[in-house]
Tab-separated table of C-alpha atoms in Angstrom:
chain	number	residue	atom	x	y	z
A	1	MET	CA	0.000	0.000	0.000
A	2	ALA	CA	1.392	3.435	-0.967
A	3	ALA	CA	2.348	5.831	1.802
A	4	PRO	CA	-0.076	8.759	2.292
A	5	THR	CA	0.827	12.062	0.738
A	6	LEU	CA	1.198	15.216	2.742
A	7	THR	CA	-1.911	16.579	1.014
A	8	GLU	CA	-3.929	13.526	2.072
A	9	ILE	CA	-2.790	13.854	5.672
A	10	ILE	CA	-3.692	17.546	5.811
A	11	ASP	CA	-7.106	16.791	4.295
A	12	ALA	CA	-7.661	14.021	6.828
A	13	ILE	CA	-7.225	16.467	9.682
A	14	GLY	CA	-10.622	17.836	8.724
A	15	ASP	CA	-12.183	20.213	11.149
A	16	ILE	CA	-9.915	19.394	14.079
A	17	LEU	CA	-7.659	22.375	13.324
A	18	THR	CA	-8.133	25.727	11.633
A	19	GLU	CA	-6.305	26.490	8.391
A	20	ASP	CA	-3.799	28.648	10.275
A	21	GLN	CA	-3.192	25.852	12.786
A	22	LYS	CA	-2.654	23.346	9.989
A	23	GLY	CA	-0.071	25.569	8.366
A	24	ALA	CA	1.708	26.185	11.645
A	25	LEU	CA	1.786	22.459	12.389
A	26	VAL	CA	3.242	21.566	8.997
A	27	THR	CA	5.839	24.305	9.331
A	28	SER	CA	6.872	22.963	12.741
A	29	LEU	CA	7.012	19.346	11.603
A	30	LEU	CA	9.109	20.055	8.541
A	31	ASP	CA	11.486	22.409	10.291
A	32	GLY	CA	10.311	25.427	8.337
A	33	ARG	CA	10.925	23.759	4.960
A	34	VAL	CA	7.281	23.653	3.806
A	35	GLN	CA	8.288	25.124	0.490
A	36	GLN	CA	10.353	21.979	-0.231
A	37	VAL	CA	7.280	19.676	-0.117
A	38	GLN	CA	5.021	19.599	-3.136
A	39	PRO	CA	1.474	18.198	-3.252
A	40	GLY	CA	1.653	14.488	-3.946
A	41	ASP	CA	5.136	14.012	-2.451
A	42	LEU	CA	5.599	10.874	-0.318
A	43	ILE	CA	6.626	11.168	3.292
A	44	THR	CA	8.134	8.522	5.538
A	45	ALA	CA	6.108	6.392	7.949
A	46	GLY	CA	8.099	7.819	10.858
A	47	LEU	CA	7.291	11.382	9.878
A	48	CYS	CA	3.619	10.462	9.331
A	49	ASN	CA	3.352	8.860	12.772
A	50	GLN	CA	5.038	11.835	14.382
A	51	MET	CA	2.597	14.197	12.642
A	52	LEU	CA	-0.392	12.198	13.852
A	53	THR	CA	0.980	12.202	17.414
A	54	ASP	CA	1.516	15.964	17.316
A	55	ILE	CA	-1.946	16.474	15.818
A	56	ALA	CA	-3.579	14.436	18.613
A	57	ASP	CA	-1.587	16.363	21.201
A	58	LEU	CA	-2.559	19.680	19.632
A	59	ALA	CA	-6.214	18.581	19.494
A	60	VAL	CA	-6.136	17.832	23.212
A	61	ARG	CA	-4.575	21.233	23.899
A	62	VAL	CA	-7.165	23.011	21.771
A	63	SER	CA	-9.972	21.068	23.457
A	64	ALA	CA	-8.567	21.947	26.848
A	65	LEU	CA	-8.809	25.598	25.939
A	66	GLU	CA	-12.362	25.089	24.738
A	67	GLY	CA	-13.107	23.084	27.858
A	68	SER	CA	-12.176	25.971	30.049
A	69	GLY	CA	-15.684	27.159	29.299
A	70	GLY	CA	-17.155	23.982	30.771
A	71	GLY	CA	-16.987	21.482	27.884
A	72	PRO	CA	-15.665	17.923	28.266
A	73	VAL	CA	-12.064	17.109	27.360
A	74	ILE	CA	-10.587	13.635	26.911
A	75	THR	CA	-6.957	13.622	28.052
A	76	GLN	CA	-6.161	9.902	28.140
A	77	ILE	CA	-7.541	6.373	28.081
A	78	GLN	CA	-6.552	3.348	30.121
A	79	PRO	CA	-5.101	0.963	29.324
A	80	LYS	CA	-2.998	3.175	27.085
A	81	ASN	CA	-0.708	2.409	24.160
A	82	VAL	CA	-2.272	-1.034	23.666
A	83	GLU	CA	-5.078	-2.504	21.601
A	84	ILE	CA	-8.329	-2.701	23.561
A	85	SER	CA	-10.149	-6.051	23.470
A	86	ILE	CA	-13.879	-6.315	22.923
A	87	ASN	CA	-15.723	-6.812	26.262
A	88	SER	CA	-12.738	-5.520	28.259
A	89	LEU	CA	-13.001	-2.435	30.484
A	90	LEU	CA	-12.034	0.919	28.982
A	91	THR	CA	-11.430	3.966	31.200
A	92	VAL	CA	-11.795	7.439	29.687
A	93	LEU	CA	-9.927	10.103	31.674
A	94	GLY	CA	-10.565	13.811	31.293
A	95	THR	CA	-12.184	16.951	32.615
A	96	GLY	CA	-15.552	18.575	32.296
A	97	PHE	CA	-17.563	15.337	32.557
A	98	ASP	CA	-20.888	15.475	34.384
A	99	ARG	CA	-20.601	14.402	38.031
A	100	VAL	CA	-23.411	11.893	37.379
A	101	PRO	CA	-21.783	9.400	34.976
A	102	GLU	CA	-25.086	8.457	33.286
A	103	TYR	CA	-25.584	12.089	32.218
A	104	ASN	CA	-22.592	11.713	29.899
A	105	VAL	CA	-22.880	10.163	26.438
A	106	VAL	CA	-19.838	8.316	25.105
A	107	MET	CA	-19.603	7.645	21.385
A	108	LEU	CA	-17.116	4.914	20.480
A	109	GLY	CA	-16.835	4.236	16.781
A	110	GLY	CA	-20.412	5.427	16.295
A	111	LYS	CA	-21.778	3.234	19.114
A	112	GLN	CA	-23.522	5.079	21.956
A	113	ILE	CA	-22.677	4.225	25.579
A	114	THR	CA	-24.624	5.615	28.540
A	115	SER	CA	-24.123	2.936	31.208
A	116	PHE	CA	-20.935	3.049	33.248
A	117	ASN	CA	-19.090	1.093	35.898
A	118	GLU	CA	-19.929	2.124	39.469
A	119	ALA	CA	-16.319	3.254	39.978
A	120	SER	CA	-16.816	6.009	37.373
A	121	SER	CA	-16.500	9.654	38.421
A	122	GLN	CA	-16.423	13.207	37.073
A	123	GLU	CA	-12.876	12.554	35.832
A	124	ALA	CA	-13.154	8.914	34.740
A	125	LEU	CA	-15.823	7.071	32.755
A	126	ILE	CA	-15.440	3.286	32.882
A	127	PHE	CA	-17.351	0.834	30.684
A	128	PRO	CA	-16.934	-2.490	28.854
A	129	VAL	CA	-16.273	-2.170	25.131
A	130	PRO	CA	-19.454	-3.489	23.464
A	131	ASP	CA	-19.280	-6.447	21.108
A	132	LEU	CA	-20.738	-4.433	18.231
A	133	PHE	CA	-17.718	-3.916	15.982
A	134	THR	CA	-16.649	-5.680	12.805
A	135	GLY	CA	-13.483	-5.581	10.746
A	136	LEU	CA	-11.211	-5.718	13.769
A	137	PRO	CA	-8.545	-4.794	14.530
A	138	ARG	CA	-9.148	-1.147	13.598
A	139	THR	CA	-8.998	2.363	15.053
A	140	VAL	CA	-12.215	4.193	15.976
A	141	ASP	CA	-12.970	7.657	17.350
A	142	LEU	CA	-13.963	8.229	20.965
A	143	THR	CA	-15.888	11.328	22.138
A	144	VAL	CA	-17.788	12.373	25.261
A	145	GLU	CA	-20.867	14.620	25.124
A	146	THR	CA	-21.953	16.515	28.226
A	147	SER	CA	-24.763	19.106	28.364
A	148	GLY	CA	-24.755	19.444	24.588
A	149	LYS	CA	-20.982	19.983	24.361
A	150	VAL	CA	-18.796	17.419	22.591
A	151	SER	CA	-15.208	16.673	23.516
A	152	ASN	CA	-12.204	16.235	21.272
A	153	LYS	CA	-11.932	13.032	19.241
A	154	PHE	CA	-9.587	10.478	20.781
A	155	PRO	CA	-8.354	7.498	18.701
A	156	VAL	CA	-8.896	4.015	20.192
A	157	ARG	CA	-7.445	0.867	18.667
A	158	LEU	CA	-9.854	-2.069	19.084
A	159	LYS	CA	-9.189	-5.766	18.641
A	160	ALA	CA	-11.347	-8.874	18.767
A	161	GLN	CA	-11.827	-10.669	22.064
A	162	PRO	CA	-9.395	-13.584	22.536
A	163	ARG	CA	-10.985	-16.911	21.676
A	164	GLN	CA	-12.084	-18.740	24.825
A	165	GLN	CA	-13.308	-22.280	24.439
A	166	LEU	CA	-15.464	-23.540	27.312
A	167	GLY	CA	-16.741	-27.002	28.119
A	168	GLU	CA	-15.054	-30.344	27.656
A	169	LEU	CA	-14.392	-33.178	25.260
A	170	ILE	CA	-15.652	-36.665	26.093
A	171	VAL	CA	-13.823	-39.610	24.525
A	172	SER	CA	-15.262	-43.116	24.785
A	173	GLU	CA	-14.459	-46.463	23.193
A	174	ALA	CA	-16.583	-47.366	20.189
A	175	PHE	CA	-14.995	-50.686	19.299
A	176	LEU	CA	-11.854	-52.712	19.992
A	177	PRO	CA	-10.057	-55.379	17.977
A	178	THR	CA	-11.186	-58.930	18.616
A	179	GLY	CA	-9.168	-62.112	18.761
A	180	THR	CA	-5.572	-62.656	19.801
A	181	LEU	CA	-3.270	-59.639	19.606
A	182	LEU	CA	-0.103	-60.135	17.563
A	183	ALA	CA	3.086	-58.170	16.994
A	184	ASP	CA	3.843	-56.889	13.483
A	185	ALA	CA	0.124	-57.000	12.638
A	186	GLU	CA	-2.490	-54.317	11.991
A	187	VAL	CA	-5.162	-53.617	14.589
A	188	LYS	CA	-8.098	-51.229	14.385
A	189	PHE	CA	-9.577	-49.148	17.190
A	190	GLY	CA	-12.563	-46.812	17.276
A	191	TRP	CA	-13.588	-43.993	19.591
A	192	ASP	CA	-16.508	-41.578	19.802
A	193	VAL	CA	-15.555	-37.953	20.523
A	194	LEU	CA	-18.299	-35.683	21.903
A	195	ALA	CA	-17.676	-31.917	21.887
A	196	SER	CA	-19.562	-30.578	24.905
A	197	THR	CA	-18.190	-27.119	24.116
A	198	THR	CA	-19.293	-23.565	23.358
A	199	LEU	CA	-17.302	-23.035	20.142
A	200	GLU	CA	-16.468	-25.059	17.066
A	201	ASP	CA	-12.996	-26.555	17.186
A	202	SER	CA	-10.309	-28.344	15.213
A	203	LEU	CA	-8.918	-31.309	17.124
A	204	THR	CA	-5.403	-32.664	16.848
A	205	LEU	CA	-5.481	-36.458	17.138
A	206	SER	CA	-2.602	-38.489	18.524
A	207	LEU	CA	-1.894	-41.893	20.024
A	208	VAL	CA	-0.509	-41.801	23.551
A	209	VAL	CA	1.630	-44.832	24.348
A	210	SER	CA	2.832	-45.682	27.844
A	211	ASN	CA	4.444	-48.733	29.450
A	212	ALA	CA	5.696	-49.961	26.074
A	213	ALA	CA	7.964	-52.983	26.247
A	214	PRO	CA	11.598	-52.046	25.481
A	215	ALA	CA	11.707	-54.128	22.292
A	216	ALA	CA	9.077	-51.841	20.716
A	217	THR	CA	9.173	-48.184	21.750
A	218	ALA	CA	6.346	-45.697	22.067
A	219	ALA	CA	7.841	-43.778	19.131
A	220	GLN	CA	7.440	-46.832	16.880
A	221	TRP	CA	3.763	-47.119	17.778
A	222	GLN	CA	3.222	-43.396	17.208
A	223	THR	CA	5.010	-43.380	13.840
A	224	SER	CA	2.705	-46.129	12.638
A	225	ALA	CA	-0.362	-44.317	13.989
A	226	ALA	CA	0.479	-40.889	12.516
A	227	ASN	CA	-1.240	-41.566	9.174
A	228	GLY	CA	-3.749	-44.104	10.424
A	229	PHE	CA	-6.525	-41.813	11.678
A	230	THR	CA	-9.886	-41.554	9.922
A	231	PRO	CA	-10.816	-38.743	9.609
A	232	PRO	CA	-7.260	-37.417	9.462
A	233	SER	CA	-5.902	-34.975	12.011
A	234	PRO	CA	-6.858	-32.179	12.561
A	235	MET	CA	-10.560	-33.015	12.753
A	236	ALA	CA	-13.231	-30.289	12.680
A	237	ILE	CA	-16.034	-30.629	15.215
A	238	ASN	CA	-19.005	-28.452	16.191
A	239	PRO	CA	-20.492	-27.865	19.666
A	240	GLY	CA	-22.705	-30.801	20.668
A	241	GLN	CA	-21.443	-32.968	17.814
A	242	THR	CA	-20.190	-36.547	18.219
A	243	LYS	CA	-17.638	-37.798	15.712
A	244	ARG	CA	-16.231	-41.266	15.242
A	245	VAL	CA	-12.438	-41.572	15.127
A	246	ASP	CA	-10.950	-44.769	13.729
A	247	LEU	CA	-7.295	-45.726	14.003
A	248	THR	CA	-5.528	-48.431	12.076
A	249	VAL	CA	-2.067	-49.059	13.495
A	250	ARG	CA	0.518	-51.780	12.963
A	251	ALA	CA	1.890	-53.163	16.204
A	252	PRO	CA	5.688	-52.959	15.959
A	253	ALA	CA	7.697	-56.126	15.465
A	254	GLY	CA	8.826	-57.411	18.842
A	255	ALA	CA	6.061	-55.611	20.737
A	256	THR	CA	4.851	-57.438	23.817
A	257	ALA	CA	2.951	-54.778	25.786
A	258	ALA	CA	1.719	-51.181	25.573
A	259	ASP	CA	-1.037	-49.059	27.082
A	260	LEU	CA	-2.776	-47.078	24.329
A	261	GLN	CA	-4.992	-43.970	24.439
A	262	LEU	CA	-6.484	-41.585	21.917
A	263	LYS	CA	-5.641	-37.983	22.837
A	264	VAL	CA	-7.582	-35.043	21.360
A	265	VAL	CA	-6.443	-31.428	21.762
A	266	GLY	CA	-8.374	-28.291	20.755
A	267	VAL	CA	-6.929	-25.777	18.305
A	268	ASP	CA	-5.724	-23.403	21.023
A	269	GLY	CA	-4.894	-26.052	23.628
A	270	GLN	CA	-7.585	-24.824	26.021
A	271	ILE	CA	-9.327	-28.189	26.121
A	272	GLN	CA	-7.949	-31.689	25.704
A	273	LYS	CA	-8.917	-35.209	26.656
A	274	SER	CA	-7.613	-38.752	26.479
A	275	SER	CA	-9.607	-41.936	26.172
A	276	PRO	CA	-9.562	-44.716	28.769
A	277	VAL	CA	-6.431	-46.873	28.603
A	278	ILE	CA	-6.466	-49.849	26.237
A	279	PRO	CA	-4.029	-52.473	27.610
A	280	TRP	CA	-2.482	-54.095	24.504
A	281	ARG	CA	-0.730	-57.394	25.376
A	282	VAL	CA	0.687	-59.747	22.753
A	283	GLY	CA	-0.891	-63.188	22.731
A	284	GLN	CA	-3.938	-61.973	24.678
A	285	SER	CA	-7.311	-60.511	23.809
A	286	LEU	CA	-8.504	-57.122	24.991
A	287	ASP	CA	-10.644	-57.021	28.088
A	288	PRO	CA	-12.553	-53.707	28.054
A	289	SER	CA	-14.156	-52.683	31.310
A	290	SER	CA	-17.801	-53.731	31.512
A	291	ALA	CA	-20.366	-50.945	31.750
A	292	ASN	CA	-22.331	-53.048	34.265
A	293	ALA	CA	-20.349	-51.489	37.133
A	294	ALA	CA	-18.208	-48.416	37.751
A	295	VAL	CA	-15.086	-48.248	39.902
A	296	VAL	CA	-14.319	-44.792	41.329
A	297	ALA	CA	-11.809	-43.746	43.986
A	298	SER	CA	-13.752	-41.952	46.716
A	299	GLU	CA	-11.435	-41.380	49.684
A	300	VAL	CA	-7.801	-41.678	50.767
A	301	GLY	CA	-6.156	-42.145	54.150
A	302	ASP	CA	-3.716	-39.570	55.544
A	303	ASP	CA	-3.938	-36.553	53.246
A	304	ALA	CA	-0.350	-35.638	54.080
A	305	LEU	CA	0.833	-38.899	52.525
A	306	ILE	CA	-1.537	-39.515	49.620
A	307	LYS	CA	-3.733	-37.174	47.617
A	308	LEU	CA	-6.528	-37.970	45.181
A	309	VAL	CA	-6.062	-36.002	41.932
A	310	ALA	CA	-8.760	-35.419	39.308
A	311	ASN	CA	-7.837	-35.460	35.598
A	312	MET	CA	-4.272	-36.564	36.243
A	313	GLU	CA	-1.776	-36.576	33.374
A	314	THR	CA	1.360	-38.708	33.415
A	315	ALA	CA	4.820	-37.777	32.179
A	316	ALA	CA	4.138	-39.912	29.102
A	317	GLY	CA	1.158	-37.684	28.218
A	318	SER	CA	-1.563	-40.130	29.237
A	319	SER	CA	-4.641	-38.607	30.890
A	320	TYR	CA	-6.728	-40.367	33.520
A	321	PRO	CA	-9.985	-39.296	35.232
A	322	GLN	CA	-8.393	-39.967	38.635
A	323	GLY	CA	-4.957	-40.615	40.040
A	324	PHE	CA	-2.823	-40.223	43.170
A	325	THR	CA	0.320	-38.582	44.447
A	326	PHE	CA	1.941	-40.779	47.103
A	327	LYS	CA	4.795	-39.930	49.456
A	328	ALA	CA	7.733	-42.257	48.809
A	329	GLY	CA	8.077	-44.893	51.534
A	330	ALA	CA	4.675	-44.163	53.064
A	331	ASN	CA	1.732	-46.474	53.757
A	332	SER	CA	-1.929	-45.520	53.574
A	333	SER	CA	-5.335	-46.667	52.397
A	334	ILE	CA	-7.681	-45.965	49.490
A	335	ALA	CA	-11.457	-46.426	49.385
A	336	PHE	CA	-13.306	-47.147	46.129
A	337	GLU	CA	-16.997	-46.812	45.421
A	338	ILE	CA	-18.221	-49.735	43.317
A	339	SER	CA	-21.511	-48.810	41.638
A	340	ASP	CA	-23.709	-51.478	40.082
A	341	LYS	CA	-25.137	-49.975	36.868
A	342	ARG	CA	-27.497	-52.779	35.819
A	343	GLY	CA	-31.167	-52.113	35.299
A	344	ALA	CA	-33.990	-53.014	37.649
A	345	GLY	CA	-35.067	-56.628	37.652
A	346	ALA	CA	-31.600	-58.133	37.210
A	347	PRO	CA	-30.580	-60.778	39.753
A	348	PRO	CA	-28.108	-59.877	42.534
A	349	ALA	CA	-24.459	-59.892	41.436
A	350	THR	CA	-21.587	-61.593	43.219
A	351	TYR	CA	-18.541	-59.333	43.110
A	352	VAL	CA	-14.924	-60.164	43.904
A	353	CYS	CA	-12.704	-57.083	44.151
A	354	SER	CA	-8.944	-56.847	43.809
A	355	ALA	CA	-6.177	-54.319	43.196
A	356	LYS	CA	-2.641	-54.672	41.856
A	357	LEU	CA	0.140	-52.679	40.261
A	358	MET	CA	0.372	-53.251	36.512
A	359	ALA	CA	4.197	-53.154	36.606
A	360	SER	CA	6.949	-53.111	39.256
A	361	GLU	CA	4.679	-54.899	41.720
A	362	GLY	CA	7.649	-55.478	44.024
A	363	ASP	CA	7.787	-51.765	44.821
A	364	TRP	CA	4.432	-52.003	46.589
A	365	ALA	CA	2.418	-54.071	49.017
A	366	VAL	CA	-1.356	-54.055	48.437
A	367	SER	CA	-3.874	-55.694	50.768
A	368	ASN	CA	-7.655	-55.919	51.020
A	369	LEU	CA	-9.067	-54.142	54.078
A	370	MET	CA	-12.827	-54.180	53.398
A	371	GLY	CA	-15.374	-55.102	50.753
A	372	ALA	CA	-13.344	-57.502	48.636
A	373	ASN	CA	-16.153	-60.094	48.860
A	374	PRO	CA	-19.371	-58.210	49.606
A	375	PRO	CA	-22.769	-59.915	49.988
A	376	PRO	CA	-24.785	-60.282	46.748
A	377	VAL	CA	-25.381	-56.819	45.294
A	378	PRO	CA	-28.825	-55.910	43.871
A	379	PRO	CA	-28.913	-53.917	40.607
A	380	GLY	CA	-28.263	-50.205	41.091
A	381	GLN	CA	-26.675	-50.599	44.536
A	382	ASP	CA	-23.248	-49.306	45.604
A	383	PHE	CA	-20.699	-50.755	47.991
A	384	THR	CA	-17.258	-49.719	49.274
A	385	TYR	CA	-13.997	-51.537	48.657
A	386	VAL	CA	-10.938	-50.456	50.714
A	387	ILE	CA	-7.297	-51.405	50.193
A	388	GLY	CA	-4.154	-50.867	52.221
A	389	ILE	CA	-1.203	-49.743	50.107
A	390	ASP	CA	2.467	-49.476	51.154
A	391	ASN	CA	5.328	-48.126	49.061
A	392	ASN	CA	8.557	-50.060	49.556
A	393	ALA	CA	10.785	-48.774	46.739
A	394	GLY	CA	11.015	-46.181	43.981
A	395	ALA	CA	12.326	-42.631	43.815
A	396	ALA	CA	10.273	-39.440	43.859
A	397	GLY	CA	8.865	-38.785	40.403
A	398	THR	CA	8.454	-42.473	39.553
A	399	GLU	CA	5.023	-43.275	38.118
A	400	TYR	CA	2.984	-46.474	38.397
A	401	LEU	CA	-0.421	-47.710	37.282
A	402	LEU	CA	-2.843	-49.300	39.739
A	403	ARG	CA	-5.605	-51.541	38.351
A	404	VAL	CA	-8.666	-51.921	40.570
A	405	GLU	CA	-11.341	-54.344	39.410
A	406	ALA	CA	-14.713	-55.711	40.412
A	407	ARG	CA	-15.395	-59.151	38.880
A	408	GLN	CA	-18.921	-60.470	38.798
A	409	THR	CA	-18.515	-64.247	39.073
A	410	ALA	CA	-22.053	-65.661	39.272
A	411	SER	CA	-23.874	-67.321	36.384
A	412	ALA	CA	-27.662	-67.429	36.421
A	413	ALA	CA	-30.678	-66.507	34.342
A	414	GLY	CA	-30.074	-62.927	33.206
A	415	LEU	CA	-26.570	-62.877	34.719
A	416	THR	CA	-23.209	-63.733	33.165
A	417	PRO	CA	-19.685	-63.080	34.446
A	418	TYR	CA	-18.119	-59.716	33.648
A	419	THR	CA	-15.282	-57.517	34.887
A	420	SER	CA	-15.384	-53.791	35.482
A	421	PHE	CA	-12.167	-51.987	36.308
A	422	ALA	CA	-10.378	-48.653	36.623
A	423	ILE	CA	-6.719	-47.856	35.974
A	424	LEU	CA	-5.289	-45.078	38.124
A	425	PRO	CA	-1.773	-43.584	37.981
A	426	ILE	CA	0.315	-43.131	41.128
A	427	LYS	CA	3.200	-40.655	41.236
A	428	LEU	CA	5.724	-40.804	44.056
A	429	THR	CA	6.589	-37.526	45.783
A	430	ALA	CA	9.396	-36.580	48.151
């Protein structure tokens, strides 16, 4: 874009200054060499900006003189020298405002404002910038009218409000591979992603891999998964929409074990979520947790030794609904609420509860304290399962996974065996 000419700048001043004032200003700016500038000549951006600054300063001075007769004068805005976001508070400082803020009329870019923050006064009018502007960022004029008198024009640079995504993403398993899991073979997973959000989003999809056996690293799994998503990453999603995400991935040669999760991250990182862990084990079949019961940590022992953490993320990037921090070398207890989710009319279930570390079991001692073998549980009823847990080894910062399960063992009309479980991370602290 071509730089403005001196003629264009002088014309743009409009009725702010008189003709004599315009001439005096130009003479001052150009060090008395007005005769060297011809109409249509280009001036530098630095000189243009300096002229505009001097013009604004002169306008304030002129308005101050006019305001000596009782008219309003804008001297400054706060915050100053920054772009003002839509819906943020703007403070207009000056003199000659009416002592009752609502008797003043602010015009901001042609939008009228007559309601002000209670902290406003005769020298300061405070209000949120209305969300009525388009084509941002851009500069608009600000004026204050009091008792029929209008202040000087003050330039305000407006910008759009920063994007703020609210709500959450919910990721659930849609389907898992069947049959025996093999290394160096393709497997297919499916998840449903629900956007319980306020804004549309574009989700980055990735496979989080933890506890991978050394012969096949997490990086090998992730390299295979990078181009295996359908739809591909990033995936557009609207508020309230549920989208299916499929992943075809080849298990690396030599793989024996890995815990897999789908991770979805919003475009600005404000929201993210990981699916429940899928425990991939070579030579075995997947055992997804049954929806007939839910296992939820409800209480811990000494809060100085162990803390229950919601939405815990591990160093490997895996996200879990619940987890724990545990003081190294300590011993405590954890209570779990086991909720039967079957419908009315189902026969009582016979549950057997247990808990164990999924790796490095020798670093811990886990014992059943209560509720491992409760009486038959009617549909919809809850019961409490409590374990004692002692840490015997491991340095601060070491992470573990605790699997807590409730196995229904009875077989009867309308009742078959199933297993419901939860996997919870534990991080040792000093």
